[in-house]
Coordinates of C-alpha atoms in Angstrom, one line a residue:
M1 CA 20.9 -15.6 -54.0
I2 CA 21.6 -16.0 -50.3
N3 CA 20.8 -12.6 -48.9
G4 CA 23.5 -11.5 -46.5
G5 CA 25.5 -14.7 -47.2
L6 CA 25.6 -17.7 -44.9
Q7 CA 26.0 -17.7 -41.2
P8 CA 25.8 -20.2 -38.4
G9 CA 22.1 -21.1 -37.8
K10 CA 21.0 -20.5 -41.4
C11 CA 19.3 -23.4 -43.2
I12 CA 18.7 -24.0 -46.9
T13 CA 15.8 -26.3 -47.8
I14 CA 15.6 -27.9 -51.3
E15 CA 12.6 -30.0 -52.4
G16 CA 12.4 -31.9 -55.6
V17 CA 12.0 -35.1 -57.6
I18 CA 15.0 -37.1 -58.9
N19 CA 14.5 -38.1 -62.5
P20 CA 13.9 -41.8 -63.0
Q21 CA 17.0 -42.1 -65.3
A22 CA 19.2 -39.8 -63.2
S23 CA 23.0 -39.9 -63.4
R24 CA 23.7 -37.1 -61.0
F25 CA 22.7 -33.7 -59.6
V26 CA 24.6 -30.9 -58.0
I27 CA 24.1 -28.4 -55.2
N28 CA 26.7 -25.7 -55.0
L29 CA 27.1 -23.0 -52.3
R30 CA 29.3 -20.4 -54.1
H31 CA 31.2 -17.3 -53.4
R32 CA 32.7 -14.8 -55.8
S33 CA 35.8 -16.9 -56.6
G34 CA 34.8 -20.5 -56.0
I35 CA 32.6 -23.1 -54.5
A36 CA 32.5 -23.4 -50.7
F37 CA 30.4 -26.5 -50.7
H38 CA 29.8 -28.9 -53.7
Y39 CA 27.2 -31.6 -53.0
N40 CA 27.0 -34.1 -55.8
P41 CA 25.0 -37.3 -55.6
R42 CA 26.2 -39.7 -58.4
F43 CA 23.9 -42.6 -59.1
D44 CA 26.2 -44.5 -61.4
D45 CA 28.8 -44.6 -58.6
N46 CA 26.3 -44.9 -55.7
F47 CA 27.9 -42.2 -53.5
V48 CA 27.7 -38.5 -52.8
V49 CA 30.8 -36.4 -53.5
R50 CA 31.4 -33.4 -51.2
N51 CA 34.2 -30.9 -52.1
T52 CA 35.4 -27.3 -52.3
L53 CA 36.8 -25.4 -55.3
T54 CA 39.4 -22.8 -54.3
L55 CA 41.4 -20.8 -56.9
E56 CA 40.1 -23.1 -59.6
K57 CA 41.4 -26.2 -57.9
W58 CA 39.3 -28.9 -56.3
G59 CA 40.3 -30.2 -52.8
P60 CA 40.2 -33.9 -51.8
E61 CA 36.8 -35.5 -52.4
E62 CA 34.8 -36.8 -49.5
R63 CA 32.6 -39.8 -50.4
S64 CA 31.8 -41.6 -47.2
G65 CA 28.4 -41.8 -45.6
G66 CA 26.4 -43.7 -48.2
M67 CA 23.8 -42.7 -50.8
P68 CA 20.5 -41.5 -49.3
F69 CA 18.8 -40.9 -52.7
Y70 CA 16.9 -43.0 -55.1
K71 CA 16.0 -42.5 -58.8
G72 CA 12.4 -41.3 -59.2
Q73 CA 12.3 -40.3 -55.5
T74 CA 10.7 -37.1 -54.1
F75 CA 13.2 -35.6 -51.6
Q76 CA 13.8 -32.8 -49.1
I77 CA 17.4 -31.7 -48.4
I78 CA 18.1 -29.4 -45.5
I79 CA 21.6 -27.9 -45.4
S80 CA 22.3 -26.5 -41.9
C81 CA 25.2 -24.1 -41.6
N82 CA 27.0 -24.5 -38.3
P83 CA 30.1 -22.7 -37.0
Y84 CA 32.5 -25.3 -38.2
H85 CA 30.6 -27.5 -40.6
Y86 CA 27.5 -28.1 -42.7
N87 CA 25.0 -30.8 -41.7
V88 CA 23.0 -32.3 -44.6
F89 CA 19.7 -33.9 -43.8
V90 CA 17.8 -35.9 -46.4
N91 CA 14.1 -36.6 -45.8
G92 CA 14.6 -35.7 -42.1
I93 CA 17.6 -38.0 -41.5
Q94 CA 21.2 -36.6 -41.1
A95 CA 23.1 -38.0 -44.1
H96 CA 26.4 -36.1 -44.2
T97 CA 28.6 -33.6 -42.4
Y98 CA 31.1 -31.5 -44.2
N99 CA 33.7 -29.3 -42.4
H100 CA 34.1 -25.8 -43.7
R101 CA 37.1 -25.4 -45.9
F102 CA 36.1 -21.9 -47.0
T103 CA 35.5 -20.1 -43.7
N104 CA 34.3 -16.6 -44.8
L105 CA 30.7 -17.7 -44.6
G106 CA 29.2 -14.3 -45.2
E107 CA 30.8 -14.3 -48.7
I108 CA 28.8 -17.4 -49.7
D109 CA 25.9 -15.8 -51.4
I110 CA 25.0 -18.0 -54.4
L111 CA 23.0 -21.2 -54.4
E112 CA 23.1 -23.4 -57.6
V113 CA 21.0 -26.5 -58.1
S114 CA 21.3 -28.4 -61.4
G115 CA 21.3 -31.8 -63.0
D116 CA 18.8 -34.7 -63.2
L117 CA 16.1 -33.4 -61.0
S118 CA 12.9 -31.3 -61.0
L119 CA 12.7 -28.6 -58.3
I120 CA 9.5 -28.4 -56.3
G121 CA 10.6 -25.8 -53.7
L122 CA 13.5 -23.8 -52.4
N123 CA 13.8 -21.8 -49.2
V124 CA 16.9 -19.9 -48.1

């Protein structure tokens, strides 16, 4: 849960270890009826997909910006919520920016992390 929903200035920190045989993992920032921010590193394709799910339909995928993750790697991800976009930092380096497609930030109150990783820590 994200108490009070997201707002500009709020950061989410996720620490973990990527499985050595990883295919992908997913971080979703959700609201009641969809996914405001889908962050999906795909090792087989060597890119990170960013997207939004609204009314059960995915928007256009964003894939630029490279792949900052490695199989077997320990990582720290910080997702910083800004007024118009998210900044994603991986191990202290800005990796991606994603403009808000769902703008009712206060309704984003669910954090999901799943896939080929082991969580070490989570701070919202």
